[in-house]
Amino acid sequence: MPDATPATSPDAGDRRPLFESAVARLAPVLPLLTELGERFAARGHELALVGGPVRDAFLGRTSLDLDLTTDARPDDILAAVKGWPDAHWDIGREFGTIGLRKGTHVVEITTYRADTYDRTSRKPEVMFGDDLAADLVRRDFAVNAMAIRLPSLEFVDVHGGLDDLVARRLRTPSAPEESFADDPLRMLRAARFSAQLGFEVAPEVRAAMTERAGTLEIISAERIRDELSKLLLAPAPRAGLTLLVDTGLADVFVPELPALRLEVDEHHRHKDVYEHSLIVLEQAIDLEGPADGPPESVPGPDLVLRLAALLHDIGKPATRRFEPAGGVSFHHHELVGAKLARKRLRELRYDKETVKAVARLVELHLRFHGYGEGQWTDSAVRRYVTDAGPLLPRLHRLTRSDCTTRNVRKAQRLSRAYDDLEVRIDRLQQEEELAAVRPELNGNEIAEALGIKPGPVLGEAYTYLLSVRLDDGPIGKDAARAKLVDWWEQRGRE
């Protein structure tokens, strides 16, 4: 194994301490990387660690990925690693990628690329290259275009990626207009890295994103969805979301978000809904539980909660009304918003459970505001819990996050009211097992009491008894049966 002090390019200057720190971060995987580098060198091939793992090593982060690049073609890669990995796969062979597993480590080795793109469809014509520098220039950002040659540990940074890391800046290796023309998804990656790493995009990158925002339309919904999800799951999504809105990218795939920038009238009769939504998202993130916490703590990062927080008010633009008395209203914006959220998330190809959960949270997020000073009946509390179902822990956090008033007394009053509601919910759940609330007669007992067979009518009877259970709480089978018979008789007379 070579000395763990990397060789550096001539312009490295005073960056050597950074190099040494990065190599120290890679120490757990250096033996593996060195062994692979020696195997390729023995066959006359180059090999380098590239991209995210190099960037993260300089940032003091541990990367789960080990991405390597080489001048070897796929068949030569397989020959070089023959007998070395515990397993390998070649489903990416067409694009020059061979995957390996060695112990707990997963490695992807990809042949140098010199792709050209069909700029109307974002489908690359795969062309293999022979030069590391040419491979690096086709990467998305300079901070991801750094490499460490193996086994020599020579640091290669032909595009100033390390300077960008130090400056916390995102630039493209080639002209941003050309880079984004090759792959418009890179514009979303800029927003995602802004959120994940806290980096600022360079002015020329921002300008190119604004100019080419419309070209995002050629990217599949699934790829856009994945980038949006990664952005929202970042520690601080605001910066990335703001970049998407300010450059016009959000208009292409989630226009409901920039639409929240409602023009505030001269009397300031309502708050800035867009800014409010970002604050609600940040407050919801603060209320997430630890990643290893129990389900009821909503372990973070939680995509459903974050999507609901971001989209909870998207029904407001369509429902805004200025009232004659001088106020402004958004009647039923939660219902309109739930429909809009459902439609948008479906178009982005989110899975059915995520779509259903987010839409339901948007629909329910205003329910608490009818609680007032705690005058809800136990029946109303039961319905709140039953309607939320397993989403109740998320609904708690979304509702609390939605209280963004600057009026300290009002904020304290709302907080105390929700504290009271949660206490009542806990008490009722302990007394009545609300999480599993159901009628006190099962289907067979209902059919026997009414002398009917399974079918739609039995479903109506079941729904009626469920409403009795929610309104009256546990009343016992005999009382439930009596109410059912009365309902049946009344139904027959109508």
Tab-separated table of C-alpha atoms in Angstrom:
chain	number	residue	atom	x	y	z
A	1	MET	CA	0.000	0.000	0.000
A	2	PRO	CA	1.391	3.436	-0.905
A	3	ASP	CA	2.087	6.201	1.525
A	4	ALA	CA	-1.232	7.839	2.456
A	5	THR	CA	0.010	11.313	1.552
A	6	PRO	CA	-1.467	12.112	-1.859
A	7	ALA	CA	0.511	13.542	-4.702
A	8	THR	CA	-1.039	16.792	-5.879
A	9	SER	CA	-1.232	18.892	-8.993
A	10	PRO	CA	1.263	21.810	-9.259
A	11	ASP	CA	-1.336	24.449	-8.316
A	12	ALA	CA	-2.226	22.740	-5.048
A	13	GLY	CA	-0.661	25.546	-3.004
A	14	ASP	CA	-1.610	25.330	0.653
A	15	ARG	CA	-4.270	22.679	0.052
A	16	ARG	CA	-2.055	19.801	1.262
A	17	PRO	CA	-3.644	19.722	4.768
A	18	LEU	CA	-7.030	19.335	3.096
A	19	PHE	CA	-5.689	16.450	0.978
A	20	GLU	CA	-4.263	14.702	3.990
A	21	SER	CA	-7.513	15.121	5.908
A	22	ALA	CA	-9.498	13.722	2.972
A	23	VAL	CA	-7.244	10.684	2.681
A	24	ALA	CA	-7.569	10.108	6.426
A	25	ARG	CA	-11.342	10.108	5.984
A	26	LEU	CA	-10.912	7.428	3.303
A	27	ALA	CA	-8.669	5.300	5.537
A	28	PRO	CA	-11.298	2.552	6.155
A	29	VAL	CA	-11.569	1.852	2.415
A	30	LEU	CA	-8.012	2.665	1.292
A	31	PRO	CA	-6.790	-0.958	1.438
A	32	LEU	CA	-9.674	-2.015	-0.799
A	33	LEU	CA	-9.157	0.878	-3.207
A	34	THR	CA	-5.409	0.320	-3.335
A	35	GLU	CA	-5.857	-3.359	-4.082
A	36	LEU	CA	-8.197	-2.566	-6.944
A	37	GLY	CA	-5.841	0.112	-8.275
A	38	GLU	CA	-2.953	-2.343	-8.311
A	39	ARG	CA	-5.025	-4.921	-10.196
A	40	PHE	CA	-5.847	-2.393	-12.928
A	41	ALA	CA	-2.293	-1.018	-13.070
A	42	ALA	CA	-0.951	-4.550	-13.520
A	43	ARG	CA	-3.013	-4.792	-16.720
A	44	GLY	CA	-1.959	-1.365	-17.949
A	45	HIS	CA	-5.183	0.419	-17.064
A	46	GLU	CA	-5.937	3.597	-15.133
A	47	LEU	CA	-8.325	3.665	-12.173
A	48	ALA	CA	-9.533	6.600	-10.071
A	49	LEU	CA	-11.984	7.301	-7.274
A	50	VAL	CA	-14.258	10.039	-8.542
A	51	GLY	CA	-17.255	12.235	-7.796
A	52	GLY	CA	-19.254	12.097	-4.579
A	53	PRO	CA	-16.828	9.994	-2.496
A	54	VAL	CA	-13.983	12.422	-3.202
A	55	ARG	CA	-16.145	15.478	-2.531
A	56	ASP	CA	-17.478	14.006	0.718
A	57	ALA	CA	-13.991	13.056	1.908
A	58	PHE	CA	-12.935	16.704	1.637
A	59	LEU	CA	-16.130	17.762	3.419
A	60	GLY	CA	-15.406	15.397	6.296
A	61	ARG	CA	-18.385	13.220	5.411
A	62	THR	CA	-18.560	9.470	4.959
A	63	SER	CA	-19.897	8.439	1.570
A	64	LEU	CA	-21.756	5.162	1.206
A	65	ASP	CA	-20.877	5.010	-2.492
A	66	LEU	CA	-17.535	4.078	-3.997
A	67	ASP	CA	-17.588	5.315	-7.594
A	68	LEU	CA	-14.550	4.534	-9.698
A	69	THR	CA	-13.692	5.408	-13.286
A	70	THR	CA	-11.227	3.771	-15.672
A	71	ASP	CA	-10.031	3.635	-19.250
A	72	ALA	CA	-10.751	-0.124	-19.229
A	73	ARG	CA	-13.781	-1.332	-21.189
A	74	PRO	CA	-16.413	-3.476	-19.424
A	75	ASP	CA	-14.850	-6.790	-20.491
A	76	ASP	CA	-11.442	-5.565	-19.319
A	77	ILE	CA	-12.953	-4.445	-15.992
A	78	LEU	CA	-14.343	-7.934	-15.438
A	79	ALA	CA	-11.006	-9.468	-16.331
A	80	ALA	CA	-9.157	-7.185	-13.894
A	81	VAL	CA	-11.423	-8.018	-10.962
A	82	LYS	CA	-11.848	-11.736	-11.716
A	83	GLY	CA	-11.823	-13.710	-8.465
A	84	TRP	CA	-11.673	-10.574	-6.306
A	85	PRO	CA	-15.267	-9.550	-5.440
A	86	ASP	CA	-17.780	-11.614	-3.500
A	87	ALA	CA	-20.324	-10.804	-6.212
A	88	HIS	CA	-20.594	-8.721	-9.356
A	89	TRP	CA	-23.332	-7.575	-11.739
A	90	ASP	CA	-23.273	-6.024	-15.178
A	91	ILE	CA	-26.752	-4.612	-15.724
A	92	GLY	CA	-25.076	-1.270	-16.524
A	93	ARG	CA	-22.627	-2.799	-19.016
A	94	GLU	CA	-24.249	-0.900	-21.927
A	95	PHE	CA	-23.234	2.329	-20.194
A	96	GLY	CA	-19.826	0.987	-19.204
A	97	THR	CA	-20.659	0.239	-15.557
A	98	ILE	CA	-19.803	-2.923	-13.634
A	99	GLY	CA	-20.980	-3.319	-10.044
A	100	LEU	CA	-19.057	-5.216	-7.375
A	101	ARG	CA	-19.549	-6.229	-3.770
A	102	LYS	CA	-16.583	-6.960	-1.517
A	103	GLY	CA	-17.592	-7.672	2.074
A	104	THR	CA	-19.862	-4.812	3.103
A	105	HIS	CA	-18.611	-2.478	0.376
A	106	VAL	CA	-20.378	-1.859	-2.915
A	107	VAL	CA	-18.263	-0.492	-5.756
A	108	GLU	CA	-19.248	0.743	-9.212
A	109	ILE	CA	-16.555	0.962	-11.878
A	110	THR	CA	-17.412	2.884	-15.041
A	111	THR	CA	-15.435	3.304	-18.228
A	112	TYR	CA	-14.433	6.870	-19.055
A	113	ARG	CA	-17.300	8.468	-20.939
A	114	ALA	CA	-17.434	11.012	-23.726
A	115	ASP	CA	-21.192	11.073	-24.258
A	116	THR	CA	-23.094	13.150	-26.753
A	117	TYR	CA	-26.767	13.884	-26.147
A	118	ASP	CA	-29.923	14.123	-28.192
A	119	ARG	CA	-30.990	17.471	-26.744
A	120	THR	CA	-34.641	16.897	-27.552
A	121	SER	CA	-34.958	13.748	-25.444
A	122	ARG	CA	-32.001	13.660	-23.012
A	123	LYS	CA	-30.944	10.238	-24.335
A	124	PRO	CA	-27.140	9.945	-24.426
A	125	GLU	CA	-25.277	8.212	-27.207
A	126	VAL	CA	-22.761	6.320	-25.096
A	127	MET	CA	-19.206	6.793	-26.261
A	128	PHE	CA	-16.320	5.427	-24.224
A	129	GLY	CA	-13.295	7.662	-23.649
A	130	ASP	CA	-9.605	7.151	-22.956
A	131	ASP	CA	-8.767	10.213	-20.884
A	132	LEU	CA	-9.636	11.057	-17.265
A	133	ALA	CA	-9.690	14.816	-17.894
A	134	ALA	CA	-12.213	14.386	-20.729
A	135	ASP	CA	-14.363	12.234	-18.458
A	136	LEU	CA	-14.311	14.826	-15.674
A	137	VAL	CA	-15.441	17.704	-17.902
A	138	ARG	CA	-18.748	15.909	-18.648
A	139	ARG	CA	-19.702	15.756	-14.965
A	140	ASP	CA	-22.370	17.983	-13.445
A	141	PHE	CA	-20.394	20.277	-11.106
A	142	ALA	CA	-16.752	21.037	-10.457
A	143	VAL	CA	-17.054	19.786	-6.858
A	144	ASN	CA	-18.067	16.414	-8.343
A	145	ALA	CA	-15.328	16.487	-10.978
A	146	MET	CA	-12.401	15.777	-8.647
A	147	ALA	CA	-10.629	12.417	-8.668
A	148	ILE	CA	-7.947	10.486	-6.822
A	149	ARG	CA	-5.871	8.178	-9.004
A	150	LEU	CA	-5.298	4.671	-7.687
A	151	PRO	CA	-3.072	3.251	-6.382
A	152	SER	CA	-0.818	6.367	-6.424
A	153	LEU	CA	-3.313	8.628	-4.582
A	154	GLU	CA	-2.603	11.473	-6.995
A	155	PHE	CA	-5.264	14.155	-6.634
A	156	VAL	CA	-6.705	15.390	-9.940
A	157	ASP	CA	-8.650	18.655	-9.942
A	158	VAL	CA	-8.534	20.246	-13.388
A	159	HIS	CA	-11.711	22.316	-12.864
A	160	GLY	CA	-11.063	23.945	-9.489
A	161	GLY	CA	-13.489	21.795	-7.556
A	162	LEU	CA	-11.543	22.069	-4.316
A	163	ASP	CA	-11.538	25.866	-4.504
A	164	ASP	CA	-15.313	25.656	-4.973
A	165	LEU	CA	-15.621	23.419	-1.931
A	166	VAL	CA	-13.705	25.909	0.167
A	167	ALA	CA	-15.859	28.748	-1.191
A	168	ARG	CA	-19.039	26.636	-0.837
A	169	ARG	CA	-19.885	27.349	-4.469
A	170	LEU	CA	-21.444	25.362	-7.325
A	171	ARG	CA	-20.017	25.784	-10.818
A	172	THR	CA	-20.140	23.516	-13.862
A	173	PRO	CA	-16.905	22.149	-15.390
A	174	SER	CA	-18.005	23.293	-18.847
A	175	ALA	CA	-20.118	26.341	-19.716
A	176	PRO	CA	-23.366	25.980	-17.738
A	177	GLU	CA	-25.494	26.555	-20.845
A	178	GLU	CA	-23.806	23.589	-22.512
A	179	SER	CA	-23.892	21.426	-19.395
A	180	PHE	CA	-27.616	22.012	-18.850
A	181	ALA	CA	-28.333	21.548	-22.541
A	182	ASP	CA	-26.709	18.123	-22.307
A	183	ASP	CA	-28.754	17.180	-19.245
A	184	PRO	CA	-31.427	19.573	-17.912
A	185	LEU	CA	-31.771	17.458	-14.759
A	186	ARG	CA	-28.474	18.980	-13.635
A	187	MET	CA	-30.396	22.162	-12.882
A	188	LEU	CA	-32.436	20.268	-10.286
A	189	ARG	CA	-29.240	18.770	-8.915
A	190	ALA	CA	-27.943	22.301	-8.391
A	191	ALA	CA	-30.968	23.026	-6.213
A	192	ARG	CA	-30.578	19.718	-4.410
A	193	PHE	CA	-26.887	20.276	-3.642
A	194	SER	CA	-27.748	23.786	-2.491
A	195	ALA	CA	-30.070	22.199	0.088
A	196	GLN	CA	-27.862	19.234	0.997
A	197	LEU	CA	-24.498	21.000	1.195
A	198	GLY	CA	-25.471	24.604	1.839
A	199	PHE	CA	-23.622	25.772	-1.299
A	200	GLU	CA	-24.438	28.880	-3.340
A	201	VAL	CA	-24.749	28.514	-7.101
A	202	ALA	CA	-22.430	30.739	-9.097
A	203	PRO	CA	-24.130	33.695	-10.840
A	204	GLU	CA	-23.545	32.241	-14.292
A	205	VAL	CA	-25.074	28.942	-13.199
A	206	ARG	CA	-28.161	30.692	-11.830
A	207	ALA	CA	-28.494	32.676	-15.063
A	208	ALA	CA	-28.282	29.518	-17.163
A	209	MET	CA	-30.865	27.788	-14.972
A	210	THR	CA	-33.251	30.699	-15.495
A	211	GLU	CA	-32.624	30.801	-19.237
A	212	ARG	CA	-33.045	27.052	-19.741
A	213	ALA	CA	-35.756	26.277	-17.168
A	214	GLY	CA	-38.257	25.281	-19.852
A	215	THR	CA	-35.992	22.509	-21.140
A	216	LEU	CA	-36.722	20.543	-17.980
A	217	GLU	CA	-39.906	19.427	-19.733
A	218	ILE	CA	-37.986	16.708	-21.600
A	219	ILE	CA	-37.002	14.988	-18.335
A	220	SER	CA	-39.170	12.133	-17.086
A	221	ALA	CA	-41.467	12.719	-14.118
A	222	GLU	CA	-39.776	9.910	-12.212
A	223	ARG	CA	-36.330	11.506	-12.402
A	224	ILE	CA	-37.719	14.902	-11.398
A	225	ARG	CA	-39.579	13.281	-8.488
A	226	ASP	CA	-36.415	11.636	-7.214
A	227	GLU	CA	-34.503	14.919	-7.229
A	228	LEU	CA	-37.358	16.748	-5.494
A	229	SER	CA	-37.523	14.073	-2.812
A	230	LYS	CA	-33.776	14.220	-2.178
A	231	LEU	CA	-33.993	17.997	-1.911
A	232	LEU	CA	-36.882	17.856	0.569
A	233	LEU	CA	-35.082	15.257	2.678
A	234	ALA	CA	-32.005	17.486	2.962
A	235	PRO	CA	-31.251	19.152	6.300
A	236	ALA	CA	-32.239	22.623	5.028
A	237	PRO	CA	-34.525	22.442	1.961
A	238	ARG	CA	-35.386	26.175	1.889
A	239	ALA	CA	-32.350	27.228	-0.144
A	240	GLY	CA	-32.999	24.624	-2.828
A	241	LEU	CA	-36.725	25.365	-3.020
A	242	THR	CA	-36.067	29.102	-3.254
A	243	LEU	CA	-33.658	28.473	-6.109
A	244	LEU	CA	-36.257	26.378	-7.954
A	245	VAL	CA	-38.862	29.116	-7.612
A	246	ASP	CA	-36.596	32.079	-8.384
A	247	THR	CA	-35.187	30.485	-11.572
A	248	GLY	CA	-38.592	29.377	-12.874
A	249	LEU	CA	-37.794	25.667	-12.664
A	250	ALA	CA	-40.621	25.072	-10.195
A	251	ASP	CA	-43.088	26.466	-12.746
A	252	VAL	CA	-42.330	23.452	-14.932
A	253	PHE	CA	-43.051	20.605	-12.514
A	254	VAL	CA	-44.701	22.032	-9.370
A	255	PRO	CA	-46.330	25.329	-10.425
A	256	GLU	CA	-48.486	25.346	-7.296
A	257	LEU	CA	-45.430	26.366	-5.273
A	258	PRO	CA	-44.555	29.639	-7.062
A	259	ALA	CA	-48.305	30.349	-7.286
A	260	LEU	CA	-48.227	30.803	-3.501
A	261	ARG	CA	-46.423	34.102	-3.999
A	262	LEU	CA	-49.731	35.917	-3.788
A	263	GLU	CA	-49.516	39.640	-4.277
A	264	VAL	CA	-50.084	41.150	-0.857
A	265	ASP	CA	-52.582	43.976	-1.167
A	266	GLU	CA	-51.757	47.460	0.022
A	267	HIS	CA	-53.569	46.883	3.300
A	268	HIS	CA	-51.556	43.704	4.014
A	269	ARG	CA	-54.719	41.780	4.762
A	270	HIS	CA	-52.996	38.400	4.557
A	271	LYS	CA	-49.541	36.998	5.113
A	272	ASP	CA	-47.148	35.968	2.339
A	273	VAL	CA	-48.388	32.417	1.723
A	274	TYR	CA	-45.171	31.307	-0.011
A	275	GLU	CA	-42.952	32.493	2.831
A	276	HIS	CA	-45.415	31.053	5.347
A	277	SER	CA	-45.216	27.641	3.644
A	278	LEU	CA	-41.420	27.609	3.831
A	279	ILE	CA	-41.592	28.497	7.528
A	280	VAL	CA	-44.119	25.707	8.145
A	281	LEU	CA	-41.772	23.266	6.406
A	282	GLU	CA	-38.853	24.362	8.572
A	283	GLN	CA	-40.929	24.118	11.751
A	284	ALA	CA	-42.192	20.673	10.784
A	285	ILE	CA	-38.606	19.517	10.281
A	286	ASP	CA	-37.755	20.790	13.755
A	287	LEU	CA	-40.573	18.648	15.182
A	288	GLU	CA	-39.424	15.405	13.564
A	289	GLY	CA	-38.093	12.744	15.904
A	290	PRO	CA	-34.614	11.202	15.759
A	291	ALA	CA	-33.949	8.836	12.869
A	292	ASP	CA	-33.961	5.854	15.231
A	293	GLY	CA	-36.997	7.034	17.210
A	294	PRO	CA	-40.320	5.173	17.549
A	295	PRO	CA	-42.945	5.642	14.790
A	296	GLU	CA	-45.076	7.934	16.945
A	297	SER	CA	-42.148	10.406	17.080
A	298	VAL	CA	-42.190	10.706	13.240
A	299	PRO	CA	-38.509	9.842	12.735
A	300	GLY	CA	-36.829	12.269	10.392
A	301	PRO	CA	-36.331	12.973	7.657
A	302	ASP	CA	-39.968	12.184	6.850
A	303	LEU	CA	-40.965	12.766	3.217
A	304	VAL	CA	-44.740	12.620	3.809
A	305	LEU	CA	-44.655	15.260	6.551
A	306	ARG	CA	-42.360	17.523	4.536
A	307	LEU	CA	-44.448	17.280	1.373
A	308	ALA	CA	-47.602	18.025	3.373
A	309	ALA	CA	-45.978	21.010	5.079
A	310	LEU	CA	-44.806	22.435	1.759
A	311	LEU	CA	-48.139	21.905	-0.005
A	312	HIS	CA	-50.627	22.443	2.818
A	313	ASP	CA	-51.778	25.853	1.544
A	314	ILE	CA	-51.659	25.315	-2.242
A	315	GLY	CA	-55.443	25.691	-2.348
A	316	LYS	CA	-55.248	29.329	-1.256
A	317	PRO	CA	-54.606	31.022	-4.631
A	318	ALA	CA	-57.764	29.464	-6.091
A	319	THR	CA	-59.928	30.329	-3.074
A	320	ARG	CA	-58.735	33.838	-2.143
A	321	ARG	CA	-61.568	36.326	-1.807
A	322	PHE	CA	-61.408	39.932	-0.626
A	323	GLU	CA	-64.376	40.549	1.646
A	324	PRO	CA	-66.462	43.758	1.554
A	325	ALA	CA	-65.608	44.482	5.182
A	326	GLY	CA	-61.925	44.596	4.338
A	327	GLY	CA	-60.779	41.088	5.225
A	328	VAL	CA	-59.608	38.258	3.015
A	329	SER	CA	-60.837	34.666	3.033
A	330	PHE	CA	-59.680	31.331	1.708
A	331	HIS	CA	-62.816	29.270	2.296
A	332	HIS	CA	-62.344	25.506	1.845
A	333	HIS	CA	-58.758	25.928	0.694
A	334	GLU	CA	-57.859	22.722	2.530
A	335	LEU	CA	-60.265	20.711	0.352
A	336	VAL	CA	-59.119	22.377	-2.852
A	337	GLY	CA	-55.507	21.963	-1.728
A	338	ALA	CA	-55.958	18.244	-1.071
A	339	LYS	CA	-57.221	17.762	-4.642
A	340	LEU	CA	-54.362	19.810	-6.081
A	341	ALA	CA	-51.773	17.933	-4.002
A	342	ARG	CA	-53.187	14.592	-5.084
A	343	LYS	CA	-53.102	15.599	-8.767
A	344	ARG	CA	-49.587	17.048	-8.633
A	345	LEU	CA	-48.043	14.116	-6.757
A	346	ARG	CA	-49.664	11.629	-9.119
A	347	GLU	CA	-48.208	13.498	-12.085
A	348	LEU	CA	-44.803	13.288	-10.420
A	349	ARG	CA	-45.316	9.521	-10.118
A	350	TYR	CA	-45.232	9.316	-6.333
A	351	ASP	CA	-46.500	5.998	-4.985
A	352	LYS	CA	-50.149	5.661	-4.051
A	353	GLU	CA	-49.574	5.561	-0.297
A	354	THR	CA	-47.530	8.774	-0.322
A	355	VAL	CA	-50.121	10.555	-2.474
A	356	LYS	CA	-52.960	9.409	-0.240
A	357	ALA	CA	-51.175	10.365	2.984
A	358	VAL	CA	-50.080	13.839	1.840
A	359	ALA	CA	-53.521	14.697	0.424
A	360	ARG	CA	-55.187	13.576	3.641
A	361	LEU	CA	-52.893	15.698	5.796
A	362	VAL	CA	-53.547	18.736	3.597
A	363	GLU	CA	-57.280	18.102	3.928
A	364	LEU	CA	-57.108	17.823	7.715
A	365	HIS	CA	-54.608	20.538	8.543
A	366	LEU	CA	-57.287	23.131	9.436
A	367	ARG	CA	-59.496	20.832	11.484
A	368	PHE	CA	-57.873	21.834	14.782
A	369	HIS	CA	-58.820	25.484	14.349
A	370	GLY	CA	-62.410	24.580	15.197
A	371	TYR	CA	-61.227	23.448	18.614
A	372	GLY	CA	-61.221	26.991	19.965
A	373	GLU	CA	-60.963	26.999	23.757
A	374	GLY	CA	-61.461	23.277	24.065
A	375	GLN	CA	-65.213	23.127	23.520
A	376	TRP	CA	-65.041	20.029	21.315
A	377	THR	CA	-67.105	17.124	22.587
A	378	ASP	CA	-65.498	13.751	23.133
A	379	SER	CA	-67.274	12.730	19.943
A	380	ALA	CA	-65.443	15.431	17.969
A	381	VAL	CA	-62.113	14.355	19.450
A	382	ARG	CA	-62.829	10.740	18.518
A	383	ARG	CA	-63.605	11.766	14.948
A	384	TYR	CA	-60.394	13.817	14.754
A	385	VAL	CA	-58.371	10.771	15.774
A	386	THR	CA	-60.319	8.352	13.567
A	387	ASP	CA	-60.135	10.598	10.497
A	388	ALA	CA	-56.374	10.999	10.925
A	389	GLY	CA	-55.811	7.302	11.571
A	390	PRO	CA	-52.126	6.366	11.437
A	391	LEU	CA	-51.326	9.887	10.200
A	392	LEU	CA	-52.163	11.386	13.613
A	393	PRO	CA	-48.507	11.879	14.746
A	394	ARG	CA	-47.783	13.696	11.490
A	395	LEU	CA	-50.994	15.721	11.763
A	396	HIS	CA	-49.975	16.835	15.251
A	397	ARG	CA	-46.681	18.169	13.873
A	398	LEU	CA	-48.182	19.728	10.758
A	399	THR	CA	-50.851	21.534	12.775
A	400	ARG	CA	-48.366	22.891	15.305
A	401	SER	CA	-46.028	23.977	12.495
A	402	ASP	CA	-48.852	25.850	10.791
A	403	CYS	CA	-49.103	28.293	13.705
A	404	THR	CA	-46.699	30.971	12.431
A	405	THR	CA	-48.382	34.088	13.801
A	406	ARG	CA	-46.154	36.925	15.026
A	407	ASN	CA	-48.724	37.655	17.742
A	408	VAL	CA	-47.045	36.108	20.775
A	409	ARG	CA	-50.248	35.862	22.817
A	410	LYS	CA	-52.116	34.196	19.954
A	411	ALA	CA	-49.251	31.759	19.389
A	412	GLN	CA	-49.203	30.847	23.078
A	413	ARG	CA	-52.978	30.397	23.100
A	414	LEU	CA	-52.886	28.089	20.075
A	415	SER	CA	-50.065	26.081	21.590
A	416	ARG	CA	-51.928	25.649	24.879
A	417	ALA	CA	-55.100	24.651	23.003
A	418	TYR	CA	-53.244	21.973	21.073
A	419	ASP	CA	-51.563	20.773	24.242
A	420	ASP	CA	-55.037	20.374	25.722
A	421	LEU	CA	-56.280	18.516	22.647
A	422	GLU	CA	-53.374	16.070	22.781
A	423	VAL	CA	-54.047	15.429	26.475
A	424	ARG	CA	-57.687	14.660	25.688
A	425	ILE	CA	-56.675	12.389	22.811
A	426	ASP	CA	-54.273	10.480	25.070
A	427	ARG	CA	-56.963	10.061	27.714
A	428	LEU	CA	-59.583	8.822	25.276
A	429	GLN	CA	-57.111	6.494	23.579
A	430	GLN	CA	-56.227	4.934	26.909
A	431	GLU	CA	-59.886	4.565	27.849
A	432	GLU	CA	-61.251	3.424	24.508
A	433	GLU	CA	-58.392	2.195	22.297
A	434	LEU	CA	-59.292	4.722	19.597
A	435	ALA	CA	-56.601	3.486	17.254
A	436	ALA	CA	-58.743	0.389	16.664
A	437	VAL	CA	-62.178	1.979	17.005
A	438	ARG	CA	-64.973	-0.020	15.371
A	439	PRO	CA	-68.682	-0.681	15.919
A	440	GLU	CA	-69.555	-2.766	18.953
A	441	LEU	CA	-71.299	-5.301	16.719
A	442	ASN	CA	-69.383	-7.078	13.997
A	443	GLY	CA	-70.741	-7.856	10.536
A	444	ASN	CA	-72.219	-11.212	11.504
A	445	GLU	CA	-73.936	-9.727	14.542
A	446	ILE	CA	-75.388	-6.890	12.476
A	447	ALA	CA	-76.703	-9.327	9.836
A	448	GLU	CA	-78.275	-11.499	12.556
A	449	ALA	CA	-79.902	-8.528	14.345
A	450	LEU	CA	-81.478	-7.234	11.133
A	451	GLY	CA	-82.028	-10.536	9.338
A	452	ILE	CA	-80.103	-9.431	6.251
A	453	LYS	CA	-77.380	-10.922	4.084
A	454	PRO	CA	-73.953	-9.438	3.289
A	455	GLY	CA	-74.138	-6.616	0.779
A	456	PRO	CA	-74.453	-2.813	0.442
A	457	VAL	CA	-77.203	-2.594	3.061
A	458	LEU	CA	-75.017	-4.340	5.606
A	459	GLY	CA	-72.323	-1.750	4.813
A	460	GLU	CA	-74.798	1.061	5.551
A	461	ALA	CA	-75.664	-0.534	8.879
A	462	TYR	CA	-71.994	-0.924	9.755
A	463	THR	CA	-71.353	2.761	8.933
A	464	TYR	CA	-74.274	3.795	11.130
A	465	LEU	CA	-72.983	1.811	14.109
A	466	LEU	CA	-69.505	3.301	13.589
A	467	SER	CA	-71.023	6.791	13.862
A	468	VAL	CA	-72.761	5.690	17.077
A	469	ARG	CA	-69.430	4.479	18.434
A	470	LEU	CA	-67.757	7.781	17.593
A	471	ASP	CA	-70.585	9.919	18.987
A	472	ASP	CA	-71.404	7.991	22.155
A	473	GLY	CA	-68.254	6.028	22.910
A	474	PRO	CA	-68.534	2.448	24.207
A	475	ILE	CA	-72.193	1.762	25.143
A	476	GLY	CA	-72.228	-2.047	25.161
A	477	LYS	CA	-73.576	-4.581	22.663
A	478	ASP	CA	-77.190	-4.497	23.913
A	479	ALA	CA	-77.489	-0.715	23.641
A	480	ALA	CA	-75.764	-0.759	20.246
A	481	ARG	CA	-78.170	-3.452	19.029
A	482	ALA	CA	-81.173	-1.405	20.210
A	483	LYS	CA	-79.934	1.699	18.367
A	484	LEU	CA	-79.351	-0.394	15.263
A	485	VAL	CA	-82.867	-1.793	15.302
A	486	ASP	CA	-84.328	1.689	15.806
A	487	TRP	CA	-82.271	2.977	12.865
A	488	TRP	CA	-83.450	0.030	10.739
A	489	GLU	CA	-87.069	0.665	11.535
A	490	GLN	CA	-86.722	4.379	10.826
A	491	ARG	CA	-84.996	3.568	7.537
A	492	GLY	CA	-87.890	1.327	6.544
A	493	ARG	CA	-90.414	4.116	7.151
A	494	GLU	CA	-88.540	6.637	4.991
